[in-house]
């Protein structure tokens, strides 16, 4: 089965750049999207098709995908960005999510 | 604006059944693929199933295949998840979500607030 691997947690200082990785076999050949989930809330799509931002998502969110790794980058991280982040791709008509990364803004 | 509202969650005994509903509004429901996604308490997201525009093509996660059935009623702007032979490991918040368009391999651009299913004796 196709699996996506994310680090369980990462931390960043306010104003710095946060990077969250997502790894999978030949992931660069698939489109990857990213969801942000804050405690008690539903997930929100922040990046799709590797690097596109939905309407209303701040420009500080960006994405890339190459080889076996996709990366979500948050530039100038703010306290409001503290959340769980999930990567997701499709494989054989099934959506696959990474295990999620808890981003702490310290 | 786009709204997805789930209902039907609750407490059910192992082996029991439950039917979840998702009512959609604010968009042309019949133009979009729809999915169910679940999240066990304190855990990550797990996709469950998706249904195409006309319901003719349906896909399930291996963990629910043969036990869960997804369906939709475009006239009622709603879709459903019939869950049978429920197990403790099916306990989760169940979200309904809209695909970005009429395609299976598209991201989920809108999510409902979720409905909690607890399977316990």
PDB file of C-alpha atoms in Angstrom, chain A residues 1-5 22-34 47-52 63-71 87-98, chain B residues 105-107:
ATOM      1  CA  UNK A   1       0.000   0.000   0.000  1.00  0.00           C
ATOM      2  CA  UNK A   2       1.027   3.594  -0.539  1.00  0.00           C
ATOM      3  CA  UNK A   3       2.082   5.407   2.619  1.00  0.00           C
ATOM      4  CA  UNK A   4       2.885   9.019   3.440  1.00  0.00           C
ATOM      5  CA  UNK A   5       5.267   9.783   6.292  1.00  0.00           C
ATOM      6  CA  UNK A  22       5.874  14.506   3.652  1.00  0.00           C
ATOM      7  CA  UNK A  23       7.600  11.447   2.185  1.00  0.00           C
ATOM      8  CA  UNK A  24       6.353   8.675  -0.064  1.00  0.00           C
ATOM      9  CA  UNK A  25       7.598   6.495  -2.913  1.00  0.00           C
ATOM     10  CA  UNK A  26       7.877   8.611  -6.066  1.00  0.00           C
ATOM     11  CA  UNK A  27       5.644  11.195  -4.438  1.00  0.00           C
ATOM     12  CA  UNK A  28       6.831  13.771  -6.956  1.00  0.00           C
ATOM     13  CA  UNK A  29       4.787  11.948  -9.607  1.00  0.00           C
ATOM     14  CA  UNK A  30       1.574  12.673  -7.742  1.00  0.00           C
ATOM     15  CA  UNK A  31      -0.200  15.859  -6.747  1.00  0.00           C
ATOM     16  CA  UNK A  32       0.055  16.605  -3.031  1.00  0.00           C
ATOM     17  CA  UNK A  33      -2.214  18.799  -0.962  1.00  0.00           C
ATOM     18  CA  UNK A  34      -1.966  20.038   2.603  1.00  0.00           C
ATOM     19  CA  UNK A  47      -2.204  23.953  -0.533  1.00  0.00           C
ATOM     20  CA  UNK A  48      -3.315  21.806  -3.479  1.00  0.00           C
ATOM     21  CA  UNK A  49      -1.656  20.500  -6.643  1.00  0.00           C
ATOM     22  CA  UNK A  50       1.688  20.764  -4.845  1.00  0.00           C
ATOM     23  CA  UNK A  51       1.882  24.554  -4.727  1.00  0.00           C
ATOM     24  CA  UNK A  52      -1.489  26.237  -5.388  1.00  0.00           C
ATOM     25  CA  UNK A  63       4.428  24.102  -1.239  1.00  0.00           C
ATOM     26  CA  UNK A  64       6.789  22.039  -3.339  1.00  0.00           C
ATOM     27  CA  UNK A  65       7.038  18.410  -4.405  1.00  0.00           C
ATOM     28  CA  UNK A  66       9.926  16.552  -6.000  1.00  0.00           C
ATOM     29  CA  UNK A  67      11.407  13.093  -5.873  1.00  0.00           C
ATOM     30  CA  UNK A  68      10.091  11.352  -2.795  1.00  0.00           C
ATOM     31  CA  UNK A  69       9.357  14.429  -0.687  1.00  0.00           C
ATOM     32  CA  UNK A  70       6.753  17.177  -0.597  1.00  0.00           C
ATOM     33  CA  UNK A  71       7.280  20.194   1.608  1.00  0.00           C
ATOM     34  CA  UNK A  87      -0.366  15.979   3.616  1.00  0.00           C
ATOM     35  CA  UNK A  88      -2.577  13.994   1.252  1.00  0.00           C
ATOM     36  CA  UNK A  89      -2.261  12.331  -2.136  1.00  0.00           C
ATOM     37  CA  UNK A  90      -4.291   9.897  -4.205  1.00  0.00           C
ATOM     38  CA  UNK A  91      -3.273   6.358  -5.036  1.00  0.00           C
ATOM     39  CA  UNK A  92      -5.427   3.857  -6.939  1.00  0.00           C
ATOM     40  CA  UNK A  93      -8.703   5.684  -6.257  1.00  0.00           C
ATOM     41  CA  UNK A  94      -7.963   6.004  -2.542  1.00  0.00           C
ATOM     42  CA  UNK A  95      -7.042   9.178  -0.682  1.00  0.00           C
ATOM     43  CA  UNK A  96      -3.974   8.697   1.484  1.00  0.00           C
ATOM     44  CA  UNK A  97      -3.160  11.014   4.382  1.00  0.00           C
ATOM     45  CA  UNK A  98       0.113  11.423   6.171  1.00  0.00           C
TER      46      UNK A  98
ATOM     47  CA  UNK B 105      -8.288  12.470  -7.398  1.00  0.00           C
ATOM     48  CA  UNK B 106      -9.003  16.022  -6.340  1.00  0.00           C
ATOM     49  CA  UNK B 107      -8.427  17.625  -2.931  1.00  0.00           C
TER      50      UNK B 107
END
